[in-house]
Short mmCIF file of C-alpha atoms in Angstrom, two decimals:
data_model
loop_
_atom_site.label_atom_id
_atom_site.label_comp_id
_atom_site.label_asym_id
_atom_site.label_seq_id
_atom_site.Cartn_x
_atom_site.Cartn_y
_atom_site.Cartn_z
CA MET A 17 126.77 106.17 90.16
CA SER A 18 123.35 107.39 90.11
CA LEU A 19 120.03 105.68 91.42
CA LYS A 20 119.39 105.58 87.46
CA ASP A 21 122.59 103.52 86.79
CA HIS A 22 122.11 101.39 89.47
CA LEU A 23 118.73 100.29 88.53
CA LEU A 24 119.73 99.87 84.52
CA ALA A 25 122.57 97.93 85.29
CA GLN A 26 120.34 95.57 87.82
CA ILE A 27 117.49 95.67 84.84
CA ALA A 28 121.01 94.58 82.41
CA LEU A 29 121.57 91.48 84.16
CA ASN A 30 118.66 90.49 85.83
CA GLY A 31 115.62 91.38 83.72
CA PRO A 32 112.79 94.01 84.07
CA LEU A 33 111.80 95.29 87.62
CA SER A 34 108.12 94.83 88.93
CA VAL A 35 106.67 98.00 90.28
CA ALA A 36 107.39 97.09 93.81
CA GLU A 37 110.74 96.18 93.52
CA TYR A 38 111.02 99.33 91.63
CA MET A 39 109.29 101.61 94.64
CA ALA A 40 111.41 99.66 97.16
CA GLU A 41 114.65 100.59 95.37
CA CYS A 42 113.49 104.28 95.02
CA LEU A 43 112.15 104.82 98.25
CA MET A 44 114.60 103.01 100.73
CA HIS A 45 117.80 102.14 99.05
CA PRO A 46 120.41 102.59 102.06
CA GLU A 47 122.47 105.20 99.42
CA PHE A 48 119.86 106.74 97.13
CA GLY A 49 116.74 106.10 98.06
CA TYR A 50 114.33 108.95 98.62
CA TYR A 51 113.25 108.65 102.43
CA SER A 52 117.03 107.36 103.40
CA THR A 53 118.41 110.90 102.27
CA ARG A 54 115.76 113.77 103.03
CA ASP A 55 113.18 115.09 104.73
CA PRO A 56 110.39 115.08 101.94
CA LEU A 57 107.86 117.02 104.17
CA GLY A 58 106.49 120.46 104.21
CA SER A 59 106.57 124.06 101.65
CA GLN A 60 110.28 123.18 101.31
CA GLY A 61 109.70 119.21 100.41
CA ASP A 62 107.62 117.29 98.27
CA PHE A 63 104.15 117.04 99.65
CA VAL A 64 102.51 117.77 102.91
CA THR A 65 100.32 115.55 104.99
CA ALA A 66 96.90 116.38 107.05
CA PRO A 67 99.12 117.26 110.48
CA GLU A 68 101.34 119.49 108.51
CA ILE A 69 98.46 121.30 107.41
CA SER A 70 96.97 121.96 110.79
CA GLN A 71 96.90 120.90 114.50
CA MET A 72 93.36 120.27 114.46
CA PHE A 73 93.98 116.62 112.95
CA GLY A 74 96.42 115.35 115.33
CA GLU A 75 94.07 116.84 118.23
CA LEU A 76 91.30 115.30 117.18
CA ILE A 77 93.14 111.81 116.23
CA GLY A 78 94.70 111.96 119.67
CA LEU A 79 90.93 112.75 121.67
CA CYS A 80 89.50 109.99 119.64
CA LEU A 81 92.27 107.54 120.75
CA ALA A 82 91.85 109.12 124.49
CA GLN A 83 88.30 108.15 124.25
CA THR A 84 88.48 104.75 123.21
CA TRP A 85 91.01 104.05 125.78
CA MET A 86 88.67 105.32 128.38
CA ASP A 87 85.83 103.30 126.71
CA GLN A 88 87.91 100.04 126.82
CA GLY A 89 88.12 100.25 130.82
CA LYS A 90 91.78 102.43 130.64
CA PRO A 91 93.94 100.05 130.50
CA GLU A 92 97.11 100.79 132.99
CA GLN A 93 99.75 99.91 130.47
CA PHE A 94 99.44 100.47 126.17
CA ALA A 95 101.56 101.41 123.26
CA LEU A 96 100.77 104.02 121.84
CA VAL A 97 102.12 103.58 118.18
CA GLU A 98 102.50 105.86 115.07
CA PHE A 99 103.38 103.96 111.71
CA GLY A 100 105.73 106.20 109.43
CA PRO A 101 105.19 109.23 111.95
CA GLY A 102 107.26 111.66 109.41
CA ARG A 103 108.13 114.91 111.41
CA GLY A 104 106.41 113.57 114.45
CA THR A 105 104.32 116.71 114.49
CA LEU A 106 101.41 114.12 114.21
CA MET A 107 102.18 112.50 117.87
CA ALA A 108 103.32 115.53 119.30
CA ASP A 109 99.67 117.22 118.38
CA ILE A 110 98.35 113.63 119.85
CA LEU A 111 100.37 114.09 123.24
CA ARG A 112 99.53 117.68 123.51
CA ALA A 113 95.49 117.51 122.95
CA THR A 114 95.53 114.23 125.61
CA ARG A 115 97.71 115.85 128.48
CA THR A 116 94.60 116.20 130.79
CA VAL A 117 93.26 112.96 130.38
CA THR A 118 94.12 111.47 133.61
CA GLY A 119 96.08 108.54 133.53
CA PHE A 120 97.03 108.32 129.92
CA HIS A 121 100.12 109.59 129.14
CA ALA A 122 101.39 107.67 132.62
CA ALA A 123 100.25 104.32 131.00
CA ALA A 124 101.54 105.16 127.34
CA GLN A 125 104.82 103.72 125.67
CA ILE A 126 105.34 105.49 122.69
CA VAL A 127 106.41 103.48 119.65
CA LEU A 128 107.25 104.61 116.52
CA LEU A 129 107.93 102.75 113.32
CA GLU A 130 110.09 104.55 110.82
CA ALA A 131 112.68 103.04 108.32
CA SER A 132 114.31 106.27 107.57
CA PRO A 133 117.38 107.40 109.47
CA THR A 134 116.85 111.09 108.66
CA LEU A 135 113.22 111.12 110.24
CA ARG A 136 113.89 109.50 113.15
CA GLY A 137 116.51 112.08 113.76
CA ILE A 138 113.95 114.78 113.30
CA GLN A 139 111.51 112.74 115.47
CA ALA A 140 113.93 112.61 118.30
CA GLN A 141 113.92 116.44 118.55
CA THR A 142 110.03 116.85 118.03
CA LEU A 143 109.49 114.17 121.12
CA ARG A 144 112.23 114.29 122.86
CA GLU A 145 110.26 114.73 126.13
CA TYR A 146 108.17 111.85 125.69
CA ASP A 147 111.14 109.18 125.35
CA PRO A 148 110.09 107.71 122.25
CA LYS A 149 110.91 104.15 121.19
CA TRP A 150 111.62 102.87 117.57
CA ILE A 151 110.99 99.64 115.92
CA ASP A 152 112.05 98.42 112.71
CA SER A 153 108.79 96.13 111.86
CA ALA A 154 105.23 95.66 112.96
CA SER A 155 106.19 92.20 114.53
CA HIS A 156 108.39 94.24 117.43
CA LEU A 157 104.94 96.04 118.71
CA PRO A 158 104.70 95.03 122.29
CA ASP A 159 102.45 92.58 123.42
CA ILE A 160 100.09 94.97 125.14
CA PRO A 161 97.06 96.83 124.22
CA LEU A 162 97.86 99.10 121.17
CA PHE A 163 96.35 102.20 119.96
CA LEU A 164 97.79 103.26 116.70
CA VAL A 165 97.48 105.55 114.10
CA ALA A 166 98.87 104.94 110.50
CA ASN A 167 98.46 108.29 108.68
CA GLU A 168 99.57 107.99 104.99
CA PHE A 169 101.60 105.22 105.63
CA PHE A 170 100.06 102.08 103.45
CA ASP A 171 99.94 104.51 100.47
CA ALA A 172 104.18 104.14 100.33
CA LEU A 173 104.17 100.25 100.85
CA PRO A 174 105.33 98.86 97.36
CA ILE A 175 102.62 97.64 94.76
CA ARG A 176 102.67 95.38 91.59
CA GLN A 177 100.47 96.01 89.01
CA PHE A 178 98.20 93.80 86.65
CA LEU A 179 96.51 94.47 83.34
CA ARG A 180 94.18 91.87 82.46
CA ASP A 181 94.39 90.01 79.14
CA GLY A 182 91.60 87.81 78.31
CA ASP A 183 90.99 85.59 81.71
CA GLY A 184 94.68 86.08 82.47
CA TRP A 185 97.15 88.68 83.50
CA ARG A 186 100.22 90.26 82.49
CA GLU A 187 102.67 92.27 85.39
CA ARG A 188 103.51 95.85 84.42
CA LEU A 189 107.05 95.92 84.69
CA ILE A 190 109.74 98.35 84.15
CA GLY A 191 112.83 98.19 81.79
CA ALA A 192 115.32 99.76 79.69
CA GLU A 193 115.06 101.39 76.52
CA GLY A 194 118.84 102.89 76.08
CA ASP A 195 119.33 104.76 78.75
CA SER A 196 116.05 105.38 79.78
CA LEU A 197 113.77 103.71 82.00
CA ALA A 198 110.15 102.64 80.65
CA PHE A 199 107.28 100.61 81.16
CA GLY A 200 106.59 96.93 79.87
CA LEU A 201 104.65 94.10 80.10
CA GLY A 202 105.49 90.83 81.20
CA PRO A 203 104.63 87.32 79.75
CA TYR A 204 100.78 86.20 80.14
CA GLY A 205 99.51 84.05 82.36
CA PRO A 206 97.16 83.31 85.62
CA GLN A 207 97.39 85.15 88.88
CA VAL A 208 96.46 83.31 91.95
CA ALA A 209 95.55 86.31 93.92
CA LEU A 210 93.57 88.07 91.23
CA SER A 211 91.61 85.08 90.58
CA ASP A 212 88.38 86.79 91.88
CA ARG A 213 88.75 89.91 90.00
CA LEU A 214 87.61 88.31 86.76
CA GLN A 215 84.14 88.90 87.79
CA ASP A 216 84.69 92.36 88.27
CA THR A 217 87.08 93.57 85.68
CA LYS A 218 87.30 93.89 81.93
CA ASP A 219 90.13 93.30 79.40
CA GLY A 220 92.38 96.06 79.50
CA ASP A 221 91.55 96.79 83.10
CA LEU A 222 94.57 97.61 85.76
CA VAL A 223 94.72 96.06 89.02
CA GLU A 224 96.98 96.92 91.93
CA LEU A 225 98.39 94.51 94.78
CA CYS A 226 100.13 95.66 97.61
CA ALA A 227 101.51 92.03 99.51
CA ALA A 228 103.41 94.04 101.73
CA ALA A 229 100.46 95.48 103.69
CA ILE A 230 98.77 91.99 104.73
CA PRO A 231 101.56 91.22 106.97
CA ILE A 232 101.47 94.25 108.45
CA LEU A 233 97.82 94.54 109.03
CA THR A 234 97.43 90.83 110.25
CA VAL A 235 100.04 91.81 113.16
CA VAL A 236 98.29 95.05 114.04
CA ALA A 237 94.51 93.12 114.07
CA GLY A 238 96.39 90.61 116.00
CA ARG A 239 97.47 92.36 118.73
CA ILE A 240 94.52 94.41 118.83
CA ALA A 241 92.22 91.08 119.11
CA THR A 242 94.16 89.85 121.83
CA HIS A 243 95.15 92.61 123.92
CA GLY A 244 92.75 95.75 123.27
CA GLY A 245 93.07 98.87 121.92
CA ALA A 246 92.50 100.62 118.04
CA ALA A 247 93.94 101.14 115.25
CA LEU A 248 93.49 104.34 112.96
CA ILE A 249 94.29 104.03 109.24
CA ALA A 250 93.87 107.10 107.05
CA ASP A 251 94.96 107.33 103.98
CA TYR A 252 94.18 108.12 100.27
CA GLY A 253 92.13 105.17 98.12
CA ASP A 254 88.92 103.24 98.23
CA TRP A 255 87.52 100.06 98.82
CA HIS A 256 88.20 98.48 95.54
CA SER A 257 91.57 99.32 93.56
CA LEU A 258 90.90 99.28 89.98
CA GLY A 259 93.15 101.55 87.63
CA ASP A 260 96.70 102.91 87.11
CA THR A 261 97.32 104.97 90.79
CA PHE A 262 100.84 104.54 90.61
CA GLN A 263 102.33 108.45 91.07
CA ALA A 264 105.22 110.78 91.95
CA LEU A 265 105.04 113.81 93.52
CA GLN A 266 108.45 116.16 93.32
CA SER A 267 107.90 120.14 94.93
CA HIS A 268 104.35 119.55 95.34
CA ASP A 269 103.64 118.36 91.56
CA ARG A 270 103.14 115.25 89.70
CA VAL A 271 105.96 114.08 87.76
CA ASP A 272 106.81 111.20 85.63
CA PRO A 273 107.71 108.40 88.03
CA LEU A 274 110.81 106.74 85.88
CA ALA A 275 112.33 109.84 85.39
CA ALA A 276 114.62 110.90 88.24
CA PRO A 277 114.50 107.36 90.33
CA GLY A 278 115.16 108.55 94.30
CA GLN A 279 114.37 112.10 93.61
CA SER A 280 110.59 111.89 93.79
CA ASP A 281 107.94 110.47 96.47
CA LEU A 282 106.32 107.52 95.06
CA THR A 283 103.00 106.32 95.89
CA ALA A 284 99.69 104.63 94.98
CA HIS A 285 96.01 104.38 96.23
CA VAL A 286 95.51 102.24 99.24
CA ASP A 287 92.85 99.24 98.46
CA PHE A 288 91.63 99.13 102.00
CA GLU A 289 89.45 95.96 101.31
CA PRO A 290 91.84 93.53 101.67
CA LEU A 291 93.29 95.27 104.85
CA ALA A 292 89.41 94.98 106.27
CA LEU A 293 89.24 91.47 105.47
CA ALA A 294 93.08 90.60 106.81
CA ALA A 295 91.85 92.27 110.10
CA ARG A 296 88.70 90.26 110.40
CA ALA A 297 91.01 86.94 109.60
CA ALA A 298 93.15 88.00 112.44
CA GLY A 299 90.28 88.29 115.32
CA CYS A 300 89.84 91.95 114.48
CA ALA A 301 86.23 94.57 114.25
CA HIS A 302 86.18 96.94 111.59
CA THR A 303 84.55 99.89 110.81
CA ARG A 304 83.11 101.06 107.18
CA LEU A 305 85.48 102.77 105.22
CA THR A 306 84.74 106.80 106.31
CA PRO A 307 85.63 109.78 104.42
CA GLN A 308 88.15 111.62 106.29
CA GLY A 309 85.73 114.57 106.08
CA VAL A 310 82.85 113.12 107.68
CA PHE A 311 85.07 111.53 110.26
CA LEU A 312 86.77 114.97 111.36
CA GLU A 313 83.46 116.58 111.26
CA ARG A 314 81.81 113.56 113.61
CA LEU A 315 84.96 114.56 116.02
CA GLY A 316 84.09 118.01 115.90
CA ILE A 317 86.68 119.71 113.85
CA THR A 318 84.29 122.86 113.15
CA ALA A 319 83.95 123.36 116.62
CA ARG A 320 87.68 123.21 117.26
CA ALA A 321 88.09 125.49 113.88
CA GLN A 322 85.56 127.99 115.50
CA ALA A 323 87.40 128.02 119.18
CA LEU A 324 90.67 128.62 117.45
CA ALA A 325 89.66 131.32 115.13
CA ALA A 326 88.37 133.34 118.14
CA SER A 327 91.98 134.67 119.03
CA LEU A 328 92.82 135.34 115.29
CA GLY A 329 92.70 137.90 112.61
CA GLY A 330 94.27 138.43 109.00
CA SER A 331 96.37 136.25 107.27
CA GLU A 332 96.32 133.86 110.56
CA LEU A 333 92.26 133.39 110.35
CA GLU A 334 92.22 132.93 106.57
CA SER A 335 95.12 130.17 106.97
CA LEU A 336 92.93 128.68 109.62
CA VAL A 337 90.02 128.73 107.34
CA ALA A 338 92.10 126.98 104.61
CA ALA A 339 93.03 124.38 106.66
CA HIS A 340 89.74 123.44 107.59
CA ARG A 341 88.38 123.54 104.11
CA ARG A 342 91.44 121.44 102.98
CA LEU A 343 91.34 118.69 105.37
CA THR A 344 87.08 118.37 105.23
CA HIS A 345 85.82 119.36 101.90
CA PRO A 346 84.93 116.95 99.41
CA GLU A 347 86.74 118.62 96.76
CA GLU A 348 90.00 118.70 98.82
CA MET A 349 91.14 115.92 101.41
CA GLY A 350 87.50 115.29 102.43
CA ASN A 351 86.67 112.53 99.94
CA LEU A 352 89.86 111.27 98.69
CA PHE A 353 91.22 110.34 102.00
CA LYS A 354 89.66 107.69 104.00
CA THR A 355 89.57 106.23 107.42
CA LEU A 356 89.58 103.07 108.76
CA GLY A 357 89.08 101.85 111.94
CA LEU A 358 90.23 98.54 113.78
CA TYR A 359 89.04 97.35 117.02
CA PRO A 360 88.24 94.39 119.33
CA SER A 361 85.15 92.38 118.60
CA TYR A 362 84.02 92.86 121.94
CA ALA A 363 84.22 96.80 122.17
CA ALA A 364 82.72 99.62 120.48
CA PRO A 365 84.14 101.26 117.44
CA PRO A 366 86.56 104.18 117.62
CA PRO A 367 84.47 108.04 118.12
CA GLY A 368 83.59 109.21 114.71
CA LEU A 369 83.73 106.01 112.93
CA GLU A 370 80.15 104.89 114.16
CA PRO A 371 78.09 102.53 111.68
#
């Protein structure tokens, strides 16, 4: 049986699936799920994240967190956390860049939130000299200062989609047409979670909700508000959800998200507004949403690129220049990706995210 067969049987038994239910099955089904069965990253995978593009990304993130740690009085014990660590590349770059920061490594407990057994195995190899600990949910974060990074984590959380119909909404669902999966619409009705969106949408507009993100963000913000620390949330998206951003990637190309369940990466743009509001409700301050290119330039990525370039030539130099452009240029990742910083209300924001 394939995942498609499993989903068609499920639909025949219980009716259409929400987009969130479909995403959860496709990404994390224990036998057929995308993340459960493979390493999706890199040139041989389906997509590449910023840490895989260049070491500069992780180095600057690491120095940003280390400076924030120093600005908050160098707590003697803290959790250095990554959500969705991929191959462990970002954490490895963070730890290499902060090796000379006196006391930082001695105080740090490395904590990784990862659901994929395959990727946990790769992370264990990448970070074997640092003795990382894995957790299954944000609720298992330790009750100590928290310095956290989540790069392309929230975009993979399941979303629901709603189409505005007059003064109500119809949920976009996934059902069966013969032996194929197909999109359809659920019944008309009000949606309490979207009551405020009647003011800024019109008939036919589509809005996405990510209910799974709020409990995670609330836990993180609560830890930071209580114990100190900071979180850097880097992802593609914007301040306010509007329009269909549900997509599938396979071999670095966009594909039909319903064509081959479990064989492609499924994501959606992050709506940062509810994340920021949840942080504030948990007693945590947040920065203004900052484009990735601006954030990295403020942290000194051009100077770092120039320093690396001094010893390079030929194809290596060309690769470095291309990586710098891809991470920072407005037409590449520079504007599409944003960074949201969380920090205690009594502290300064993380470097690079100043108002």
